Coordinates of C-alpha atoms in Angstrom, one line a residue:
M1 CA 114.8 -226.7 -89.4
R2 CA 117.3 -225.7 -87.0
Q3 CA 119.9 -226.1 -89.4
F4 CA 118.1 -222.9 -91.4
G5 CA 117.5 -221.3 -88.5
N6 CA 121.9 -221.2 -88.5
W7 CA 122.0 -220.8 -92.2
L8 CA 120.0 -217.6 -91.3
Y9 CA 122.3 -216.3 -88.4
N10 CA 125.3 -217.1 -90.2
T11 CA 124.1 -215.2 -93.0
F12 CA 122.3 -212.1 -91.7
L13 CA 123.5 -211.2 -87.7
A14 CA 127.2 -213.5 -87.6
N15 CA 129.1 -210.0 -86.7
W16 CA 128.3 -206.7 -86.8
M17 CA 129.0 -205.6 -90.4
R18 CA 126.0 -208.4 -91.2
R19 CA 124.3 -206.6 -88.6
I20 CA 124.1 -203.2 -90.0
L21 CA 124.1 -204.8 -93.5
T22 CA 121.0 -206.2 -93.2
L23 CA 119.4 -203.4 -91.2
A24 CA 120.5 -201.2 -94.1
G25 CA 118.9 -203.8 -96.4
L26 CA 115.5 -203.2 -94.9
V27 CA 115.0 -200.0 -94.4
A28 CA 116.2 -199.8 -98.1
A29 CA 113.2 -202.2 -99.2
G30 CA 110.8 -200.0 -96.8
V31 CA 111.4 -197.3 -98.2
L32 CA 111.3 -198.9 -102.4
L33 CA 107.4 -200.2 -100.2
Y34 CA 106.5 -196.7 -99.3
V35 CA 107.2 -195.2 -102.4
F36 CA 105.9 -197.4 -105.6
L37 CA 103.3 -198.3 -103.4
P38 CA 100.5 -197.1 -101.9
P39 CA 99.7 -197.0 -98.1
I40 CA 97.7 -199.9 -96.7
G41 CA 93.8 -199.0 -96.6
E42 CA 94.8 -196.3 -99.4
A43 CA 93.5 -196.5 -102.9
E44 CA 95.9 -196.0 -106.0
S45 CA 95.4 -192.8 -107.5
C46 CA 94.9 -193.1 -111.5
A47 CA 94.9 -188.7 -111.7
A48 CA 94.3 -185.7 -110.1
G49 CA 90.1 -186.8 -108.6
V50 CA 90.3 -189.8 -109.7
E51 CA 91.5 -193.4 -108.2
K52 CA 91.5 -197.1 -108.6
H53 CA 88.8 -199.2 -107.0
G54 CA 87.6 -202.9 -108.1
G55 CA 90.0 -202.4 -110.7
E56 CA 88.5 -199.4 -112.4
C57 CA 89.8 -195.1 -112.1
I58 CA 86.3 -193.6 -110.0
G59 CA 86.9 -189.9 -109.6
V60 CA 85.9 -186.6 -111.7
N61 CA 88.5 -185.0 -113.8
G62 CA 88.4 -182.4 -116.6
S63 CA 92.4 -182.2 -117.0
G64 CA 92.4 -184.6 -120.0
Y65 CA 92.7 -187.8 -118.3
A66 CA 91.7 -190.7 -120.7
F67 CA 90.8 -193.3 -118.0
G68 CA 92.2 -195.9 -120.0
T69 CA 89.7 -194.9 -123.1
P70 CA 92.1 -194.2 -126.0
E71 CA 89.2 -193.2 -128.6
I72 CA 88.2 -190.6 -125.9
G73 CA 92.0 -189.0 -125.5
K74 CA 91.3 -186.0 -127.9
V75 CA 88.5 -184.6 -126.9
A76 CA 89.2 -185.0 -123.2
R77 CA 92.5 -183.1 -124.2
A78 CA 90.3 -180.8 -126.1
I79 CA 87.9 -180.1 -122.6
A80 CA 91.5 -179.3 -120.8
K81 CA 92.5 -177.0 -123.2
E82 CA 89.4 -175.3 -123.2
N83 CA 89.0 -175.3 -119.4
E84 CA 92.5 -174.1 -118.8
E85 CA 92.9 -171.5 -121.2
F86 CA 89.6 -170.2 -122.0
V87 CA 87.8 -170.4 -119.0
G88 CA 90.8 -170.8 -116.6
D89 CA 90.1 -168.5 -113.4
K90 CA 87.3 -166.4 -115.0
P91 CA 83.6 -166.4 -113.4
H92 CA 82.5 -170.2 -113.9
V93 CA 80.3 -172.9 -113.5
T94 CA 81.5 -175.5 -113.7
V95 CA 79.1 -179.3 -115.1
A96 CA 79.9 -182.5 -114.7
L97 CA 79.3 -185.6 -117.7
M98 CA 78.5 -188.7 -115.5
V99 CA 79.2 -191.7 -118.4
P100 CA 80.5 -194.8 -117.6
L101 CA 83.9 -193.6 -119.3
Q102 CA 85.8 -197.6 -119.3
P103 CA 84.1 -199.7 -121.4
D104 CA 85.0 -202.8 -123.0
I105 CA 83.4 -203.5 -126.0
D106 CA 84.8 -201.2 -129.6
A107 CA 81.0 -200.6 -130.2
E108 CA 80.4 -198.7 -126.4
R109 CA 83.9 -197.5 -126.9
I110 CA 82.7 -195.3 -129.8
Q111 CA 79.5 -194.5 -128.9
L112 CA 81.1 -193.0 -125.3
R113 CA 83.8 -191.0 -128.2
S114 CA 80.1 -189.5 -129.5
E115 CA 78.8 -188.2 -126.2
I116 CA 81.8 -186.6 -125.2
Q117 CA 82.4 -184.8 -127.7
G118 CA 78.2 -183.7 -128.2
A119 CA 78.9 -182.1 -124.2
Y120 CA 82.5 -180.8 -125.4
L121 CA 81.3 -178.7 -128.8
A122 CA 78.3 -177.0 -126.2
Q123 CA 80.9 -175.8 -124.1
Y124 CA 83.0 -175.2 -126.6
R125 CA 80.4 -172.8 -128.1
A126 CA 78.7 -171.7 -125.3
N127 CA 81.7 -170.2 -123.7
R128 CA 82.0 -168.2 -126.9
E129 CA 78.5 -167.0 -127.3
E130 CA 76.8 -166.9 -124.5
N131 CA 76.8 -164.4 -120.7
T132 CA 79.2 -164.8 -118.4
P133 CA 79.7 -167.3 -115.9
L134 CA 81.6 -169.6 -118.6
L135 CA 81.1 -173.5 -118.2
R136 CA 83.6 -175.5 -116.9
L137 CA 83.8 -179.2 -118.2
V138 CA 84.9 -181.9 -116.3
L139 CA 84.6 -186.3 -116.9
A140 CA 82.7 -188.4 -114.1
N141 CA 83.6 -192.0 -114.3
P142 CA 81.1 -194.1 -111.7
G143 CA 82.5 -197.2 -113.1
D144 CA 80.8 -199.9 -115.4
S145 CA 77.0 -199.5 -114.7
Y146 CA 77.4 -197.3 -112.7
A147 CA 78.0 -199.4 -109.7
Q148 CA 80.4 -197.5 -107.9
Q149 CA 77.9 -194.1 -108.5
D150 CA 78.4 -193.8 -104.6
R151 CA 81.8 -192.7 -104.7
V152 CA 81.2 -189.8 -107.3
V153 CA 77.9 -188.8 -106.2
D154 CA 80.3 -187.6 -102.9
Q155 CA 83.0 -185.5 -105.0
L156 CA 80.0 -184.2 -106.8
A157 CA 78.1 -182.6 -103.7
E158 CA 82.1 -181.3 -102.6
L159 CA 82.5 -179.3 -106.2
A160 CA 79.2 -178.5 -105.6
D161 CA 80.2 -176.5 -102.2
D162 CA 83.4 -175.6 -103.3
K163 CA 84.0 -171.5 -104.2
K164 CA 86.1 -171.7 -106.7
D165 CA 84.6 -175.0 -108.5
N166 CA 80.8 -173.9 -108.5
L167 CA 79.5 -177.2 -109.9
R168 CA 75.8 -176.3 -110.9
A169 CA 74.0 -179.5 -113.3
V170 CA 74.9 -182.5 -113.6
T171 CA 74.4 -184.5 -116.8
G172 CA 75.2 -187.9 -118.8
F173 CA 73.0 -190.6 -117.6
N174 CA 73.3 -193.0 -120.6
L175 CA 71.8 -196.6 -118.9
S176 CA 68.4 -197.3 -117.2
L177 CA 69.8 -198.8 -114.7
D178 CA 68.5 -199.0 -111.1
A179 CA 71.8 -197.8 -110.1
T180 CA 71.6 -195.1 -112.4
K181 CA 67.9 -194.1 -110.4
K182 CA 70.1 -194.3 -107.2
A183 CA 72.6 -191.5 -108.6
I184 CA 69.9 -189.1 -109.5
A185 CA 68.2 -189.8 -106.4
R186 CA 70.4 -189.1 -104.0
L187 CA 72.1 -185.9 -106.2
T188 CA 68.7 -184.4 -106.6
N189 CA 67.0 -185.1 -103.4
E190 CA 69.5 -185.7 -100.9
L191 CA 71.9 -182.5 -102.5
H192 CA 69.9 -180.6 -104.6
I193 CA 72.4 -180.6 -107.5
P194 CA 70.4 -179.7 -110.7
V195 CA 70.7 -183.0 -112.9
L196 CA 69.8 -182.7 -117.0
A197 CA 69.4 -186.1 -117.7
S198 CA 70.2 -186.7 -122.0
R199 CA 69.5 -190.1 -122.8
V200 CA 68.0 -192.5 -120.3
S201 CA 64.7 -192.8 -121.6
A202 CA 62.8 -195.3 -118.8
D203 CA 59.6 -193.4 -117.1
E204 CA 60.6 -195.3 -113.6
L205 CA 63.6 -191.8 -114.1
A206 CA 60.9 -189.2 -115.1
N207 CA 59.0 -187.2 -112.9
P208 CA 55.3 -187.4 -113.1
E209 CA 52.9 -184.8 -114.8
G210 CA 50.0 -183.5 -112.7
G211 CA 51.6 -181.7 -109.4
G212 CA 52.5 -183.4 -106.6
K213 CA 55.7 -184.2 -104.9
D214 CA 58.3 -184.5 -107.5
P215 CA 60.5 -188.3 -106.8
Y216 CA 63.6 -186.4 -108.5
P217 CA 63.0 -182.8 -107.6
G218 CA 65.5 -180.4 -110.4
L219 CA 65.8 -182.8 -113.0
A220 CA 65.0 -182.0 -116.2
R221 CA 65.1 -184.1 -119.3
I222 CA 65.2 -184.1 -122.7
I223 CA 65.0 -187.6 -124.4
P224 CA 61.2 -188.8 -124.8
T225 CA 60.7 -191.4 -122.4
N226 CA 60.2 -195.0 -123.1
R227 CA 56.0 -194.3 -123.2
Q228 CA 56.5 -190.9 -125.7
Q229 CA 58.1 -193.0 -127.8
A230 CA 56.3 -196.3 -128.0
D231 CA 53.5 -193.5 -129.3
A232 CA 55.6 -191.8 -131.1
L233 CA 55.8 -195.2 -133.3
A234 CA 52.5 -196.2 -133.1
S235 CA 51.7 -192.6 -134.4
F236 CA 53.6 -193.1 -137.1
H237 CA 52.5 -196.8 -137.9
G238 CA 49.3 -196.5 -137.6
E239 CA 46.9 -198.3 -135.2
L240 CA 48.2 -202.2 -135.5
R241 CA 45.9 -204.9 -134.3
D242 CA 47.1 -207.1 -131.2
E243 CA 47.2 -209.9 -133.5
Q244 CA 49.9 -208.3 -135.4
T245 CA 52.5 -207.9 -133.0
V246 CA 54.3 -209.8 -130.1
L247 CA 56.3 -208.7 -127.7
V248 CA 59.7 -210.1 -126.8
R249 CA 61.8 -208.7 -123.5
D250 CA 64.5 -209.4 -121.4
K251 CA 63.6 -210.8 -117.5
R252 CA 66.6 -209.7 -116.7
A253 CA 67.0 -207.8 -113.1
H254 CA 67.6 -204.0 -112.2
D255 CA 67.4 -203.2 -115.8
I256 CA 64.7 -200.7 -115.9
Y257 CA 65.0 -199.8 -119.6
N258 CA 63.7 -203.2 -120.1
D259 CA 61.2 -203.3 -118.0
S260 CA 60.1 -200.0 -118.8
L261 CA 60.3 -200.0 -122.4
A262 CA 58.0 -203.5 -122.1
K263 CA 55.3 -202.4 -120.3
A264 CA 55.5 -199.3 -122.8
F265 CA 54.6 -201.4 -125.5
S266 CA 52.7 -203.2 -124.0
R267 CA 49.3 -200.7 -124.9
D268 CA 46.4 -202.0 -125.8
E269 CA 45.4 -202.7 -129.6
D270 CA 42.5 -203.4 -131.3
G271 CA 41.4 -207.4 -132.9
P272 CA 41.3 -210.5 -131.5
P273 CA 44.9 -211.5 -129.3
G274 CA 48.1 -212.1 -130.7
P275 CA 50.8 -214.5 -129.0
K276 CA 51.7 -214.4 -125.9
D277 CA 55.4 -212.9 -124.9
Q278 CA 58.3 -214.6 -125.3
T279 CA 60.7 -213.5 -122.9
F280 CA 64.6 -214.3 -122.0
E281 CA 67.2 -213.2 -119.7
S282 CA 70.6 -212.2 -120.7
P283 CA 73.8 -212.2 -118.4
S284 CA 74.5 -208.6 -118.5
I285 CA 74.4 -205.3 -120.8
T286 CA 76.3 -206.9 -122.9
D287 CA 77.4 -210.3 -123.2
P288 CA 74.5 -212.0 -125.4
G289 CA 75.1 -215.7 -122.4
D290 CA 73.1 -218.6 -124.6
T291 CA 70.5 -216.5 -125.1
G292 CA 71.0 -217.0 -128.7
N293 CA 69.7 -220.7 -128.4
D294 CA 66.1 -219.0 -127.2
F295 CA 66.0 -216.7 -130.0
T296 CA 65.7 -220.6 -132.0
L297 CA 62.9 -221.2 -130.4
I298 CA 61.5 -218.1 -129.9
A299 CA 61.2 -217.2 -134.0
Q300 CA 60.0 -220.3 -134.7
N301 CA 57.3 -219.8 -132.3
I302 CA 56.5 -216.4 -133.7
C303 CA 56.6 -218.3 -137.5
Q304 CA 53.5 -220.3 -136.4
S305 CA 52.1 -216.7 -135.0
T306 CA 50.3 -214.3 -137.2
A307 CA 52.6 -211.3 -135.3
R308 CA 54.5 -209.5 -138.4
Y309 CA 55.5 -207.3 -135.9
V310 CA 58.0 -207.8 -132.9
Y311 CA 58.5 -205.1 -130.8
F312 CA 61.8 -205.9 -128.0
A313 CA 62.5 -204.9 -125.0
G314 CA 65.9 -205.5 -124.8
R315 CA 70.0 -204.4 -125.0
P316 CA 71.2 -203.8 -128.8
V317 CA 73.8 -206.6 -128.3
H318 CA 70.7 -209.0 -127.9
L319 CA 68.8 -207.2 -130.4
R320 CA 71.2 -208.1 -133.1
L321 CA 71.3 -211.7 -132.2
F322 CA 67.0 -211.7 -132.2
A323 CA 67.3 -210.3 -136.0
L324 CA 69.4 -212.7 -137.3
K325 CA 67.9 -215.6 -135.7
L326 CA 64.7 -214.6 -136.8
A327 CA 65.9 -214.2 -140.0
D328 CA 67.7 -217.5 -139.6
V329 CA 64.8 -219.2 -139.1
Q330 CA 63.4 -218.4 -143.1
C331 CA 59.4 -219.2 -142.3
R332 CA 57.4 -219.4 -146.2
G333 CA 58.5 -216.3 -147.1
K334 CA 57.4 -214.4 -143.8
K335 CA 58.8 -210.7 -143.4
Y336 CA 59.4 -209.2 -140.3
T337 CA 59.3 -205.6 -138.5
I338 CA 61.4 -205.2 -135.4
V339 CA 60.8 -202.1 -133.4
S340 CA 62.7 -200.9 -130.5
G341 CA 63.6 -198.1 -129.1
S342 CA 66.1 -195.4 -128.3
G343 CA 68.5 -197.7 -126.9
A344 CA 68.9 -199.4 -130.4
A345 CA 70.9 -196.4 -131.9
T346 CA 73.7 -197.8 -132.2
L347 CA 72.4 -201.3 -133.2
N348 CA 74.7 -200.5 -136.4
R349 CA 78.1 -200.5 -134.5
Y350 CA 77.6 -204.1 -133.7
M351 CA 77.0 -205.7 -136.6
K352 CA 79.5 -207.7 -139.0
D353 CA 79.9 -208.5 -142.1
D354 CA 78.2 -211.2 -142.8
D355 CA 75.2 -209.8 -140.8
W356 CA 73.4 -207.9 -143.9
E357 CA 73.6 -211.3 -146.0
R358 CA 71.7 -213.4 -142.9
L359 CA 69.0 -210.4 -143.1
R360 CA 68.3 -210.3 -146.3
G361 CA 68.1 -213.9 -146.6
G362 CA 69.8 -214.2 -149.3
G363 CA 68.2 -211.8 -151.0
K364 CA 67.8 -208.1 -151.9
E365 CA 65.0 -207.5 -150.5
P366 CA 65.0 -208.1 -146.4
L367 CA 63.3 -211.0 -144.5
V368 CA 63.8 -208.7 -141.2
R369 CA 63.7 -204.9 -140.9
V370 CA 64.7 -203.2 -137.7
Q371 CA 63.1 -200.0 -137.3
Y372 CA 63.7 -197.8 -133.6
A373 CA 62.6 -194.2 -131.9
A374 CA 66.2 -193.0 -132.4
P375 CA 65.9 -189.4 -130.0
G376 CA 67.4 -187.6 -133.9
H377 CA 68.5 -187.8 -136.9
P378 CA 70.9 -185.8 -139.1
D379 CA 68.7 -186.3 -142.0
A380 CA 65.1 -185.4 -140.2
W381 CA 65.0 -181.9 -140.4
D382 CA 65.7 -181.3 -144.5
R383 CA 63.6 -184.7 -145.2
E384 CA 60.4 -183.2 -143.6
L385 CA 61.2 -179.4 -144.7
R386 CA 61.1 -181.3 -148.8
D387 CA 58.4 -183.4 -148.2
P388 CA 55.0 -182.4 -149.7
K389 CA 53.0 -183.5 -146.5
H390 CA 54.5 -180.8 -145.3
A391 CA 53.4 -177.7 -148.0
G392 CA 50.9 -175.5 -146.7
E393 CA 51.8 -176.8 -143.0
R394 CA 53.9 -174.2 -140.6
R395 CA 57.6 -175.4 -140.4
D396 CA 59.4 -173.5 -138.1
H397 CA 59.6 -176.7 -136.2
F398 CA 62.1 -178.0 -138.7
T399 CA 63.5 -175.0 -139.8
E400 CA 64.9 -173.9 -136.4
P401 CA 66.3 -177.4 -135.5
L402 CA 68.1 -178.0 -139.3
A403 CA 70.0 -174.2 -138.4
E404 CA 70.8 -175.1 -135.0
L405 CA 72.3 -178.6 -136.6
N406 CA 73.8 -176.4 -139.6
K407 CA 76.1 -174.4 -137.0
L408 CA 76.7 -178.0 -135.3
R409 CA 78.0 -179.4 -138.9
T410 CA 79.9 -176.2 -139.4
L411 CA 81.8 -176.1 -135.9
I412 CA 82.4 -179.6 -136.6
D413 CA 83.6 -179.2 -140.2
K414 CA 85.6 -176.6 -139.7
G415 CA 87.2 -177.9 -137.2
S416 CA 87.6 -174.5 -135.1
A417 CA 87.1 -176.5 -131.8
G418 CA 90.3 -178.3 -132.2
D419 CA 91.1 -182.3 -133.3
I420 CA 88.3 -184.9 -131.4
G421 CA 88.4 -187.2 -133.6
P422 CA 85.6 -188.6 -135.7
V423 CA 82.5 -187.0 -134.9
P424 CA 79.5 -188.7 -136.5
L425 CA 75.9 -187.5 -135.8
E426 CA 73.7 -190.4 -137.0
D427 CA 73.3 -192.6 -133.1
S428 CA 72.2 -189.4 -132.2
R429 CA 74.3 -189.1 -129.1
T430 CA 76.4 -186.2 -130.0
M431 CA 73.2 -184.6 -130.8
L432 CA 71.6 -185.6 -127.7
V433 CA 74.6 -184.6 -125.6
Y434 CA 75.5 -181.1 -127.8
D435 CA 71.3 -180.9 -126.6
G436 CA 71.5 -181.3 -123.3
T437 CA 74.2 -179.1 -122.5
R438 CA 73.1 -176.0 -124.4
T439 CA 70.1 -176.8 -122.4
I440 CA 71.6 -176.6 -119.3
A441 CA 74.1 -173.6 -120.3
K442 CA 70.7 -171.6 -121.4
A443 CA 69.3 -171.9 -117.9
V444 CA 72.4 -171.1 -116.4
L445 CA 72.0 -167.8 -118.4
L446 CA 67.8 -167.4 -116.9
A447 CA 69.4 -168.3 -113.7
N448 CA 71.9 -165.4 -114.1
A449 CA 70.2 -162.9 -116.1
Q450 CA 69.7 -160.0 -113.1
T451 CA 73.3 -160.9 -111.7
E452 CA 75.7 -161.4 -114.8
G453 CA 79.2 -161.9 -114.4
T454 CA 78.2 -164.1 -111.1
V455 CA 77.6 -167.8 -109.9
P456 CA 74.0 -168.3 -109.1
P457 CA 72.8 -171.2 -106.5
L458 CA 72.0 -174.4 -107.6
K459 CA 68.0 -173.7 -107.0
R460 CA 68.4 -170.9 -108.7
V461 CA 69.5 -173.5 -111.5
S462 CA 66.6 -176.3 -111.7
D463 CA 64.1 -173.4 -111.3
M464 CA 65.2 -172.3 -114.4
W465 CA 64.0 -175.6 -115.8
Q466 CA 59.9 -175.3 -116.0
R467 CA 61.4 -171.6 -118.2
L468 CA 62.7 -173.2 -120.6
E469 CA 59.4 -173.3 -123.3
A470 CA 57.4 -170.7 -125.7
V471 CA 60.6 -167.7 -126.1
N472 CA 62.9 -169.6 -124.3
R473 CA 62.6 -172.8 -125.7
V474 CA 65.9 -174.4 -126.2
R475 CA 66.7 -174.6 -130.4
G476 CA 67.6 -178.3 -130.4
T477 CA 69.6 -180.2 -133.3
S478 CA 67.4 -182.9 -132.3
G479 CA 63.7 -180.5 -132.0
W480 CA 62.5 -178.1 -129.5
I481 CA 63.3 -178.8 -126.2
C482 CA 60.4 -177.3 -124.2
L483 CA 60.1 -178.4 -120.6
T484 CA 56.9 -179.1 -118.6
N485 CA 56.8 -178.4 -114.7
A486 CA 58.0 -181.6 -114.1
G487 CA 61.3 -181.3 -115.9
N488 CA 59.9 -183.4 -119.3
A489 CA 60.9 -182.6 -122.7
Y490 CA 56.7 -181.7 -124.2
D491 CA 55.9 -184.0 -127.2
K492 CA 59.5 -184.5 -128.3
P493 CA 59.8 -185.9 -131.9
V494 CA 61.4 -189.5 -132.7
A495 CA 63.0 -190.0 -135.6
V496 CA 62.2 -193.4 -137.0
V497 CA 65.4 -194.8 -138.4
E498 CA 65.9 -198.5 -140.4
L499 CA 68.7 -200.5 -139.8
D500 CA 68.3 -201.5 -143.7
P501 CA 70.4 -204.4 -145.1
R502 CA 70.2 -203.3 -148.4
T503 CA 72.5 -200.7 -148.2
E504 CA 73.7 -202.3 -145.0
K505 CA 73.6 -198.8 -143.4
L506 CA 71.1 -196.3 -141.7
R507 CA 68.4 -195.0 -143.1
Y508 CA 65.9 -192.2 -142.0
V509 CA 62.2 -193.0 -141.9
G510 CA 60.2 -190.7 -140.7
V511 CA 59.3 -188.3 -137.9
G512 CA 56.9 -189.3 -135.0
W513 CA 55.2 -186.7 -131.7
P514 CA 54.0 -188.9 -128.7
K515 CA 50.8 -186.5 -128.8
G516 CA 49.8 -187.9 -132.3
K517 CA 50.7 -184.1 -133.8
A518 CA 53.4 -181.6 -133.8
Q519 CA 54.6 -179.3 -130.8
P520 CA 52.3 -176.0 -130.6
E521 CA 53.2 -172.6 -131.8
D522 CA 56.4 -171.3 -130.4
C523 CA 56.7 -174.2 -128.3
R524 CA 53.8 -173.2 -125.4
V525 CA 53.1 -176.3 -122.7
P526 CA 49.4 -176.5 -122.2
S527 CA 48.3 -176.9 -118.9
D528 CA 46.2 -179.5 -119.6
T529 CA 49.9 -181.8 -119.5

């Protein structure tokens, strides 16, 4: 130790020259640390309005930052151009799209791009068709599974108070989780910021009908709840007997989509009792873990039952694996239909090349079909209009959505909104988020009808949700959007879509209605809602 001390002294402090050089070196090192490292206690900046926390870039940005996700780079830059060049300093309101923006899985990055494209295309169209104020769009990243939503909600509160930003609505919300619920509750209850949920389908994230205090005042939603989806599927299939069905559900904690869907599928059915619920527990939304082993055992049990319809309450990663395991257990030629909710709308993105052959069981006709309640499909309206069963019926609830869909297609095909990457519509995500942002634009327009060119207050915008019916209905690409006083879409149609192993594509099957019949004429919401 004494030798080491002598070395330090002789090297750095033996004379005045060495002391000066040592001091200069320490100062230079300090300057470098100050310049290139963030101060202790301060987060590293990713972009304007975005900081790194827990390895993720969390925050709000509308100036083209892609949050490290290359798939959304083009559409993020298109949003920035619209915000800077078209909106600029003109009277405007800000709309935030709040979804996790740094997914790990390829399929999730593609569906994220679809959602952002939908919001941007709606912004682009509204800014050229509606009266002022214009729409400024920003992207808000709450982190994986919305785990850091509290930081983002703080920023959104500041944007709502800022007279330059004028945040007037938050949309997005594509995962029904406890953290999502907390974000929506704080935005609506504490901050009184209007929320338009376009993708979350859990019943727990909806205001109940029938009056009373709303748990989420100022919340509107355009996607049918899981219960409404189950009702629409039941109406489409006809009443199935209990012995024909079995429920397979994920019991993982804090995923209210799975819980809500399981409750929705646990409807009373006629006939002798069928097999008991088959439960499993996944490690996360995107991790299959060892669920494959459970699925093999569950499939063997279902094989010995009378069930031919399997209600599946789980996420797409696990749905794919279950379908394959059910097909692998070839049970005396028995064939199954798996029925799931809108979360399965991107199931085809998770399919691998040899999966289709496994679903066919080595033959031409599939052993397992997967059907789900999609909140929209681009083939729906044209197919329904050509179906002879609708001859002589009123058709405006088909023709108006088709006209809106064609306008969206024209906007995409002409490329007038710029290069935003490929825009597939089959997974319904672009259509739903587009419709949601268009719904916000309609509410802002109505709120501003008497004072053109000014920015309406927050409550004035949320008050307009209940006005969106009848003549003020939103003609969405996914169907008419007419909202109840609780802010829920009334009898919104559901597209029944099938994963077809024969063509290895998604196939539109038909339309289902939660009420068992089409929406009322002109979408007038009845008083018994």
